[in-house]
Each structure stands twice: as C-alpha cells, then as structure tokens.
Amino acid sequence: MDSSKYVRYTPEQVEALERVYAECPKPTSLKRHQLIRECSILSNIDPKQIKVWFQNRRCREKQRKEASHLQTVNRKLTAMNKLLMEENDRLQKHVSHLVYDNGFMRQQLHTQVNSTTTDTCCESVVVSGQQQQQNPMPQHHPQRDANSPAGLLAIAEETLTEFLGKATGTAVDWVQMIGMKPGPESIGIVAVSRNCNGVAARACGLVSLEPMKVAEILKDRPSWYRDCRCLDILNVIPTGNGGTIELIYLQTYAPTTLAPARDFWTLRYTTSLEDGSLVICERSLTSNTGGPVGPPATSSVRAKMLPSGFLIRPCEGGGSIIHIVDHIDLDACSVPEVLRPLYESSKILAQKLTMAAFRYIRQIAQETSGEIQYAGGRQPAVLRAFSQRLCRGFNNAVSGFIDDGWTIMGSDGVDDVTIAVNSSPSKFLDAQYNTLSILPTFGGVLCARASMLLQDVCPALLVRFLREHRSEWADYGVDAYSSASLKASPYAVPCARPGVFPSSQVILPLAQTVEHEEFLEVVRLEGHAFSPEDIALSRDMYLLQLCSGVEENATGACAQLVFAHIDESFGDDAPLLPSGFSVIPLEPKSDSPSAARTLDLASTLEARTGGTRPAGEVEGSSYNHRSVLTIAFQFAFENHYRENVAAMARQYVRSIVGSVQRVAMAIAPSRLCSQLTPKSFPGSPEAVTLARWICRSYKNHTGGELLQMDSQAAGDAVLKQLWHHTDSIMCCSVKMNDSAFFSFANQAGLDMLETTLIALQDIMLDKILDEAGRKVLLSEFPKIMQQGFAYLPAGLCVSSMGRPVSYEQAVAWKVLNDDNSNHCLAFMFTNWSFI
C-alpha cells in the first residue's frame, strides 16, 4: 500500500487505535508491528500509516490542550478586565467626592477669611466636615435583646451594608500598595486605608475555585491565618433569607513577648445577594452595636473588628472573583509606645491577614488542578500541616498562654530573657505521637524567649542571613541536645557544651507557596568530631524548617525562620518542638529600593576610598527603619535536669542575641564604621598586607602577573583590584585535611561560594570540591609545596548552598609572608559558572 495515500479508518479501527493510544501515546516500531499482527481489523493498514495516525493523534491532543489553556487565560483576562473596570468606576466616584469636598473646603475657607467676626463656627464646620468624610463615627444603637433573632439580623444587615460600601464603594479612602500589580496570575489589587479609624486593608482578584468552595475555605480562618489561636462558634442562628448568623469568639497570638495577645467577640453573617454573589461579613459586638455580651478577656486585650468580610462573585466560565476587606482596631494605646507602629500599620495587616487569605486560596486552587508537584512524594495537605504546626508551635511559645499550662520561672537577676515552663506539653507537642512524654522522668518543655529592637535592619535580609549561615549563631552542642531528645533514651546530653564542633548544613527543599514567599525545607546538619570522645555528638542531625518573608520588595512583610528537630524517619506525624526567629517592621519601608548589604570587602573599600554606591542604593540616613525581633527556643527536659536546662537555655538565647546584634551591625547601612568590625576585617592593614602577599607569591612562583599593577603598589590599590578581579580567588590554611577552612575570598569568590566574609571561615575546603577535584588536589599537593604552585584541570565544585559550579581551570599556589614562611594556600578558579 502507498504510504502517502489517504486512509479512511472504520469506527472499529479508530476504537482499537484509541485503546492503544490511551496506554502508550508514542509506540515504538516494534509495538506498531505487534499491533497489526494481534489486531485483525488493522491487518490491511500499512505500518507507516499507523505511525502517521499516532503522530496526528498526538498533535490533536497537544492542540486541544493549548486551546483549553488559551480559553482559560482568556476567561481570566475577561474577568480581570471586568474587575479593573469596576475598580476604575469606584475610583472615579472617589475622585468626584474629593472634588466636591475640595470645593466645599475652599468655599468655607473663603467665607472664614472674609468674615469680620471672631466666631469660630466656620472652622468648626470645616473640621467636623472633614472628619465626618474620613472617619464616620459609629452610630449608637439602643441595647438590643441578646436573645432576639430579629435584633441580631438587624445588626447583620447593617454590617452587610457597611461592608459592601468598603468592598466596592468609597466608604474608605483606599491607597494601592506599592508593588502590587494586578493580573490573572497575581493576587490582584491590594490597597490599604488612609485616615480611617483603626487599620484596614482591601484586596480583590481571581481564583479558579467555585464560590461555595471559596466560602468554605475563608470561613475556616485557623487553616490560613497563622496568627489565629482559636475560633469558637458559640451560637448559630439561621435567618429567614437562607443565611446564617454566627456568634464567634476569636483569639490571636501575640506577635512579640512585649505585649499581650488580642481577642474578638464578633457576629458573622453569611448570605447571598440577588446577583448570586456570596457574602461573609463580620463585626464586633459592643455596647454601641448591641447584641449578646461575649466571654471575658482574661489573658488577652479585647480588640474591635469593624465591618469586614468577603464578597465572592461567580465568574463566567468557572472560578470566582473575590473582594476581601479587613478593618480592625487593635487598641494600640494599650501597648508600649515603641510598639504602636506594629498595631497601627495597615500594610502589616494586609500582609499577615488580607493577602494571606488570597495566597492560601490560590495555593489550594493550584493544588486541586494538579499544577503543583512537590518533592518527596508527600501530599500537599501533609506539607501544609507541617507548616501550620511549625507556626502554631512557635506562636504558642512566644505567647505562653496560662491556660496552655505555661508558668514563668524566676529570673537570674537580669530580665533580658524570660524562661517559661510547661509540664503538660500535649497541647502543642503532639504527645500522642511522642514517646518522650510518657517517660517517668519527663519533666516537660522549657522555653527561653526574648524580644529586641533593631535599627536600620531589613527583616528579609536578616532572616535570609540567619537561614543561610546557621553556624554564625547556632551552637552545635545545643543542637545535639535537642536532637537527642527525640530518641528513646533522649538525655544522653544532659546539658549543652560550648560550641566546639564545626558543622555545615545542606538545605533540601520540600515545598514552596505559589509566589515563593514561604518555603518548607529539611536541613541536614553535618557534624565533624575532633576527638574520639566527640564521635557520639558528631552525627548528622535534621531540621524541618519554615522560612517566609525573605523578599525585600514585599512592603510591610514580616520575616520568619522557624525550625524543629526531626529524626531520620520523618513521618507525617513526627513530633515537633519549634524554635526560631520572627522579625516585624515597626515602620513602613521607604519607597526607594535598597540594595542588599552584607559585611563585605566592597562596602569597606567604598567607605574608605569615598567611592560611590551602586545605582538604586539609598544612603543609610534615608533607610530609617526599625524592626522588632522575637526569639523563642524550646527544649524538652527531665525533672532532675530542669535547672540545668534553664541555665543553658538562658545563656544560649543571650549568646544568640549577641550574634544577631553583630550580624545586624554588619548588614545595617549605617554600621560600616571600622571600630565596630573585627580586627581582621578586610580593609584593615592586615588585609592590605595579605593582598600584597597573594600577588607577590603568584608572580614569584608562576612568573606571571596576577594584577595589572605592581604588587608593591602603595595603599589599598592592590587590595581593591584583587577584590574586583573577574576570577574567583580564595585562600585557605596550608593543610589538606577536613579542618582546612577558608580565610579570604574576593567578590567573585564569595559569589561562587554563595556566602559572605562573615560565614566564609565556616566553609571547609573538602566540602566545596567534588570527589575528582579532591583526588587531583591531593595528588598535586606535594608539587605545590615543592615548586610553589600547580595547575589543576577543569572540574566541578559546590557552593555553600549546594549548587554545582563548573570552572575551566584552577591554579593553586603557596602564599609566603615577608619571612618567606608559608602563610596560606591560594586558589584561583577561572571562567566559573553555575550549572
């Protein structure tokens, strides 16, 4: 049969081919011939025609998927266009109101100026009129019957009207947040309030879930609001219009150890509108609104929720358009003045509550559609549960609620660190899965916590540094103690020893959210023993770690690093005892972008030589920004070791505070003064001398020039040119064993190793070279020591973050001091790049 001739297939033949296609869309030639032999109705079809059929079938399937995707995108764009048009109409109405108010103000001012009387009534009219526009006072209602459904329905309908005025109207003066660009693949339009009572945030956007599913998710606030400690529905009342009224007690965690938690007593109203939209609106019940009196606020401060909620509208072709409004009064006057910006920031409210709801819904939508694939084979719900347990465990430790069993231990005379003890940890330790809590000697859980203020420190940059350079602040002995507490005989390390065991970390990603603002990972801590008695402590340890808020362009974002020790099995029900850090900005960030800063050689050289900073980097004076850092570390303990563990925990947190202060000085733009840096900080005379030794030794050994200048040049010129050399240059100690650490690297070297000068000394030579590279170096080491240098072939190495790096060639040479004694070993990696 001519293979180019068109073949018309019978329905039976098509059905047989479709069955094969469902099992194997791309069969091999052998498979196609086997099909013809086994299926008699295909015996008259040429094998080449069978091949063409499968090619056409795959092409049709691809076209169908592409068409479906384009239709989905088109529906999203149509819905987003509708949303933007509605937002434009709302803004035009707002502009009209502002123009009217402006004219009214001008008229009143003109009248006041021309008035010859001393009566100040005009001023009163102007001021009160402006206040009424921006901050309408709540109306006072007579006390309603607490048991009257009609009275509660009246409150609910008033709440609905006020909420819709904020969600789609001009009841609040909304200002769009910087960096929030609406689009079909983004959160949407995010705005914060200006000049209103309390703090408020608003968001609207698209999700590919049906309205009923969205409503179910949003009403389950503890599942997506990480600061929600409990939500108790105390009464449910059906309404005549098919809706429901719920009386709710909501309690949130305290964000720091410096102020108490907040709680709310609210009425939540769920109903449908005439256009088919779902509405879930909520407000606090107070003496002004009327209604039942809520539970007393015992360990919390009663905050007020002004009309807030969710408007969920069905979208043509599937999905939903969601409007979210959060408007609350956190009673900022009840906290210390230095913390009030935390309770008066609409941007923080938007990040922690409004945008959190949207992100969670988008996450569920993408998981439902199968767009997200996680590593390790774990279900998305399991990974979300891990993230939630880490956050809740950390928040529980920070808040230390009495009804959870926490009691405060006496201090040692200094109140910088608070020690709390919980002898009934089942509420947060998942004790039903943990054999430790049933041991007769198990004493409970101890938490050491502290809060501190930071000046001119970017929360994202600080948390990113703490995550990437754990050895800068962590104590290996304390980690060994926490890890041992997961074992059957947990207290082999009754009290932590000073940190003398070096360790390196390997980060293994597990999951991340849609916008990558949060990621869950496993961290392997690799231990190294220096003596036989330390072998028991030098084993690898594992952490489950949650990191969020490390994007510097997220306005008002809070950054957090929370982790818990786990064992190698890491089951879905693994016990977790979270510890970590939380950094919350107290003031809004500047609109100008700030470059990431680290304690490195470049910043010092620019400060010393008067060089200009990179474009886009603001001066330290304009980066006036305060944050509050909260630290909480939890430890299990035996009864007879309680005092020892308390002393260890107190001292450990104090050492961490000192480490964080040192890092904060390093990354703060106004902390580049030499008197605040270590003696061996590059830019000092020692660094200048080292740069001269490196260049001179290279010339003496190889006969070539490392730099385009004389190595005897005066001042910082040699050091500066070495720092900006395009190839990666680094130095380590002159010994080829596991304890050979790096002591210096230029900018290219730091970039290749993905580290900073602060953490460089924690990186060992054998950890960055692959097996082939280590063998080559060991074989060439005698040659290096005898003739002073050696050329190493192209190969691979690994950065401190585990990324593979390739290089074309490496040169190793001895660096001699002024006495011609061996000072260190230098390496230069040419034409390197990440794979």
PDB file of C-alpha atoms in Angstrom, residues 438-595:
ATOM      1  CA  ILE A 438       5.201   9.082  78.803  1.00  0.00           C
ATOM      2  CA  LEU A 439       8.668   8.526  80.255  1.00  0.00           C
ATOM      3  CA  PRO A 440       8.597   8.650  84.070  1.00  0.00           C
ATOM      4  CA  THR A 441      11.445  11.183  84.138  1.00  0.00           C
ATOM      5  CA  PHE A 442       9.940  13.502  81.533  1.00  0.00           C
ATOM      6  CA  GLY A 443       9.608  16.939  83.096  1.00  0.00           C
ATOM      7  CA  GLY A 444       8.053  18.968  80.301  1.00  0.00           C
ATOM      8  CA  VAL A 445       9.086  21.684  77.910  1.00  0.00           C
ATOM      9  CA  LEU A 446      11.055  24.800  78.690  1.00  0.00           C
ATOM     10  CA  CYS A 447      11.027  27.928  76.519  1.00  0.00           C
ATOM     11  CA  ALA A 448      13.587  30.747  76.559  1.00  0.00           C
ATOM     12  CA  ARG A 449      12.293  33.826  74.764  1.00  0.00           C
ATOM     13  CA  ALA A 450      13.346  37.404  74.236  1.00  0.00           C
ATOM     14  CA  SER A 451      12.485  40.425  72.102  1.00  0.00           C
ATOM     15  CA  MET A 452      14.771  43.203  70.936  1.00  0.00           C
ATOM     16  CA  LEU A 453      14.552  46.316  68.772  1.00  0.00           C
ATOM     17  CA  LEU A 454      16.680  46.616  65.643  1.00  0.00           C
ATOM     18  CA  GLN A 455      17.544  49.857  63.883  1.00  0.00           C
ATOM     19  CA  ASP A 456      18.138  50.151  60.119  1.00  0.00           C
ATOM     20  CA  VAL A 457      17.971  46.390  59.548  1.00  0.00           C
ATOM     21  CA  CYS A 458      15.942  44.884  56.718  1.00  0.00           C
ATOM     22  CA  PRO A 459      13.901  41.951  58.164  1.00  0.00           C
ATOM     23  CA  ALA A 460      14.183  39.962  54.932  1.00  0.00           C
ATOM     24  CA  LEU A 461      17.952  40.352  54.782  1.00  0.00           C
ATOM     25  CA  LEU A 462      18.431  39.418  58.434  1.00  0.00           C
ATOM     26  CA  VAL A 463      16.307  36.261  58.219  1.00  0.00           C
ATOM     27  CA  ARG A 464      17.947  35.260  54.962  1.00  0.00           C
ATOM     28  CA  PHE A 465      21.357  35.546  56.612  1.00  0.00           C
ATOM     29  CA  LEU A 466      20.231  33.551  59.673  1.00  0.00           C
ATOM     30  CA  ARG A 467      18.937  30.825  57.357  1.00  0.00           C
ATOM     31  CA  GLU A 468      21.976  30.600  55.086  1.00  0.00           C
ATOM     32  CA  HIS A 469      24.641  30.967  57.795  1.00  0.00           C
ATOM     33  CA  ARG A 470      23.399  28.988  60.753  1.00  0.00           C
ATOM     34  CA  SER A 471      26.923  28.470  62.085  1.00  0.00           C
ATOM     35  CA  GLU A 472      27.148  32.216  62.796  1.00  0.00           C
ATOM     36  CA  TRP A 473      24.688  31.912  65.694  1.00  0.00           C
ATOM     37  CA  ALA A 474      23.851  28.261  66.418  1.00  0.00           C
ATOM     38  CA  ASP A 475      25.639  26.063  68.957  1.00  0.00           C
ATOM     39  CA  TYR A 476      26.330  22.508  67.856  1.00  0.00           C
ATOM     40  CA  GLY A 477      26.091  21.206  71.414  1.00  0.00           C
ATOM     41  CA  VAL A 478      22.616  22.690  71.855  1.00  0.00           C
ATOM     42  CA  ASP A 479      21.516  21.201  68.530  1.00  0.00           C
ATOM     43  CA  ALA A 480      22.863  17.822  69.664  1.00  0.00           C
ATOM     44  CA  TYR A 481      20.859  18.096  72.899  1.00  0.00           C
ATOM     45  CA  SER A 482      17.638  18.970  71.035  1.00  0.00           C
ATOM     46  CA  SER A 483      18.178  16.192  68.522  1.00  0.00           C
ATOM     47  CA  ALA A 484      18.909  13.636  71.247  1.00  0.00           C
ATOM     48  CA  SER A 485      15.604  14.481  72.936  1.00  0.00           C
ATOM     49  CA  LEU A 486      13.838  12.728  70.041  1.00  0.00           C
ATOM     50  CA  LYS A 487      15.457   9.384  70.831  1.00  0.00           C
ATOM     51  CA  ALA A 488      14.316   6.557  73.053  1.00  0.00           C
ATOM     52  CA  SER A 489      16.989   7.414  75.641  1.00  0.00           C
ATOM     53  CA  PRO A 490      16.843  11.116  74.979  1.00  0.00           C
ATOM     54  CA  TYR A 491      19.037  12.733  77.563  1.00  0.00           C
ATOM     55  CA  ALA A 492      22.481  11.468  76.650  1.00  0.00           C
ATOM     56  CA  VAL A 493      23.454  15.152  76.573  1.00  0.00           C
ATOM     57  CA  PRO A 494      22.132  16.470  79.915  1.00  0.00           C
ATOM     58  CA  CYS A 495      23.433  19.972  79.268  1.00  0.00           C
ATOM     59  CA  ALA A 496      24.875  21.618  76.204  1.00  0.00           C
ATOM     60  CA  ARG A 497      28.619  22.024  75.969  1.00  0.00           C
ATOM     61  CA  PRO A 498      30.315  25.058  74.461  1.00  0.00           C
ATOM     62  CA  GLY A 499      30.147  25.073  70.667  1.00  0.00           C
ATOM     63  CA  VAL A 500      33.388  23.383  69.658  1.00  0.00           C
ATOM     64  CA  PHE A 501      32.101  21.051  66.951  1.00  0.00           C
ATOM     65  CA  PRO A 502      32.040  22.563  63.480  1.00  0.00           C
ATOM     66  CA  SER A 503      29.125  21.702  61.254  1.00  0.00           C
ATOM     67  CA  SER A 504      27.923  22.517  57.778  1.00  0.00           C
ATOM     68  CA  GLN A 505      24.357  22.483  56.518  1.00  0.00           C
ATOM     69  CA  VAL A 506      22.671  21.125  53.412  1.00  0.00           C
ATOM     70  CA  ILE A 507      19.223  22.505  52.604  1.00  0.00           C
ATOM     71  CA  LEU A 508      16.770  20.109  50.921  1.00  0.00           C
ATOM     72  CA  PRO A 509      13.617  21.853  49.614  1.00  0.00           C
ATOM     73  CA  LEU A 510      10.227  20.263  50.291  1.00  0.00           C
ATOM     74  CA  ALA A 511       7.609  22.772  49.155  1.00  0.00           C
ATOM     75  CA  GLN A 512       7.032  26.433  48.449  1.00  0.00           C
ATOM     76  CA  THR A 513       3.979  28.604  48.013  1.00  0.00           C
ATOM     77  CA  VAL A 514       2.759  29.932  44.670  1.00  0.00           C
ATOM     78  CA  GLU A 515       4.519  33.281  44.960  1.00  0.00           C
ATOM     79  CA  HIS A 516       7.580  31.804  46.706  1.00  0.00           C
ATOM     80  CA  GLU A 517       7.017  33.999  49.752  1.00  0.00           C
ATOM     81  CA  GLU A 518       7.244  30.929  52.010  1.00  0.00           C
ATOM     82  CA  PHE A 519       9.112  27.646  51.685  1.00  0.00           C
ATOM     83  CA  LEU A 520       9.357  24.446  53.705  1.00  0.00           C
ATOM     84  CA  GLU A 521      12.625  22.520  53.750  1.00  0.00           C
ATOM     85  CA  VAL A 522      14.663  19.868  55.516  1.00  0.00           C
ATOM     86  CA  VAL A 523      18.102  20.932  56.748  1.00  0.00           C
ATOM     87  CA  ARG A 524      20.816  18.345  57.297  1.00  0.00           C
ATOM     88  CA  LEU A 525      23.465  19.433  59.800  1.00  0.00           C
ATOM     89  CA  GLU A 526      26.694  17.595  59.114  1.00  0.00           C
ATOM     90  CA  GLY A 527      28.842  17.188  62.220  1.00  0.00           C
ATOM     91  CA  HIS A 528      32.592  16.663  62.498  1.00  0.00           C
ATOM     92  CA  ALA A 529      34.413  15.308  65.535  1.00  0.00           C
ATOM     93  CA  PHE A 530      37.937  16.325  66.545  1.00  0.00           C
ATOM     94  CA  SER A 531      38.474  13.570  69.123  1.00  0.00           C
ATOM     95  CA  PRO A 532      37.164  10.028  69.805  1.00  0.00           C
ATOM     96  CA  GLU A 533      35.017  11.155  72.730  1.00  0.00           C
ATOM     97  CA  ASP A 534      33.185  13.572  70.425  1.00  0.00           C
ATOM     98  CA  ILE A 535      32.135  10.964  67.875  1.00  0.00           C
ATOM     99  CA  ALA A 536      28.752  10.437  69.582  1.00  0.00           C
ATOM    100  CA  LEU A 537      27.995  14.133  69.168  1.00  0.00           C
ATOM    101  CA  SER A 538      29.241  14.472  65.614  1.00  0.00           C
ATOM    102  CA  ARG A 539      26.481  12.581  63.821  1.00  0.00           C
ATOM    103  CA  ASP A 540      24.265  14.254  61.220  1.00  0.00           C
ATOM    104  CA  MET A 541      21.123  15.946  62.512  1.00  0.00           C
ATOM    105  CA  TYR A 542      17.962  17.027  60.715  1.00  0.00           C
ATOM    106  CA  LEU A 543      15.695  20.048  60.994  1.00  0.00           C
ATOM    107  CA  LEU A 544      12.282  20.741  59.493  1.00  0.00           C
ATOM    108  CA  GLN A 545      12.428  24.444  58.684  1.00  0.00           C
ATOM    109  CA  LEU A 546       9.929  27.069  57.523  1.00  0.00           C
ATOM    110  CA  CYS A 547      11.174  30.360  56.096  1.00  0.00           C
ATOM    111  CA  SER A 548       8.979  33.255  54.976  1.00  0.00           C
ATOM    112  CA  GLY A 549       9.178  36.933  54.114  1.00  0.00           C
ATOM    113  CA  VAL A 550      12.692  36.937  52.652  1.00  0.00           C
ATOM    114  CA  GLU A 551      11.736  39.006  49.600  1.00  0.00           C
ATOM    115  CA  GLU A 552      12.945  42.548  50.244  1.00  0.00           C
ATOM    116  CA  ASN A 553      10.389  44.166  47.925  1.00  0.00           C
ATOM    117  CA  ALA A 554       7.390  42.971  49.991  1.00  0.00           C
ATOM    118  CA  THR A 555       6.120  46.144  51.657  1.00  0.00           C
ATOM    119  CA  GLY A 556       5.243  45.654  55.313  1.00  0.00           C
ATOM    120  CA  ALA A 557       6.173  41.979  55.193  1.00  0.00           C
ATOM    121  CA  CYS A 558       7.185  40.121  58.333  1.00  0.00           C
ATOM    122  CA  ALA A 559      10.096  37.708  58.036  1.00  0.00           C
ATOM    123  CA  GLN A 560      10.234  34.446  59.970  1.00  0.00           C
ATOM    124  CA  LEU A 561      12.563  31.473  60.383  1.00  0.00           C
ATOM    125  CA  VAL A 562      11.106  28.590  62.403  1.00  0.00           C
ATOM    126  CA  PHE A 563      12.573  25.102  62.721  1.00  0.00           C
ATOM    127  CA  ALA A 564      12.232  21.904  64.736  1.00  0.00           C
ATOM    128  CA  HIS A 565      14.492  18.889  65.113  1.00  0.00           C
ATOM    129  CA  ILE A 566      13.270  15.690  63.472  1.00  0.00           C
ATOM    130  CA  ASP A 567      14.706  12.187  63.234  1.00  0.00           C
ATOM    131  CA  GLU A 568      15.723  10.380  60.070  1.00  0.00           C
ATOM    132  CA  SER A 569      12.352   8.658  59.636  1.00  0.00           C
ATOM    133  CA  PHE A 570      10.429  11.975  59.444  1.00  0.00           C
ATOM    134  CA  GLY A 571       6.929  10.532  59.474  1.00  0.00           C
ATOM    135  CA  ASP A 572       3.806  12.556  58.761  1.00  0.00           C
ATOM    136  CA  ASP A 573       3.031  12.550  62.489  1.00  0.00           C
ATOM    137  CA  ALA A 574       6.564  13.418  63.620  1.00  0.00           C
ATOM    138  CA  PRO A 575       6.660  15.329  66.942  1.00  0.00           C
ATOM    139  CA  LEU A 576       7.712  18.960  66.531  1.00  0.00           C
ATOM    140  CA  LEU A 577       9.067  21.382  69.116  1.00  0.00           C
ATOM    141  CA  PRO A 578       9.535  24.586  67.098  1.00  0.00           C
ATOM    142  CA  SER A 579      12.040  27.353  67.806  1.00  0.00           C
ATOM    143  CA  GLY A 580      13.169  30.305  65.763  1.00  0.00           C
ATOM    144  CA  PHE A 581      13.033  33.984  64.914  1.00  0.00           C
ATOM    145  CA  SER A 582      10.386  36.473  63.856  1.00  0.00           C
ATOM    146  CA  VAL A 583      11.201  39.985  62.586  1.00  0.00           C
ATOM    147  CA  ILE A 584       8.373  42.501  62.158  1.00  0.00           C
ATOM    148  CA  PRO A 585       8.898  46.012  60.724  1.00  0.00           C
ATOM    149  CA  LEU A 586       7.693  48.781  63.017  1.00  0.00           C
ATOM    150  CA  GLU A 587       7.661  51.465  60.364  1.00  0.00           C
ATOM    151  CA  PRO A 588       6.787  51.439  56.663  1.00  0.00           C
ATOM    152  CA  LYS A 589       9.666  50.878  54.322  1.00  0.00           C
ATOM    153  CA  SER A 590      10.952  53.633  52.066  1.00  0.00           C
ATOM    154  CA  ASP A 591       9.598  53.573  48.531  1.00  0.00           C
ATOM    155  CA  SER A 592      13.151  53.609  47.215  1.00  0.00           C
ATOM    156  CA  PRO A 593      14.628  50.145  46.666  1.00  0.00           C
ATOM    157  CA  SER A 594      17.577  49.270  48.837  1.00  0.00           C
ATOM    158  CA  ALA A 595      20.381  47.048  47.724  1.00  0.00           C
TER     159      ALA A 595
END
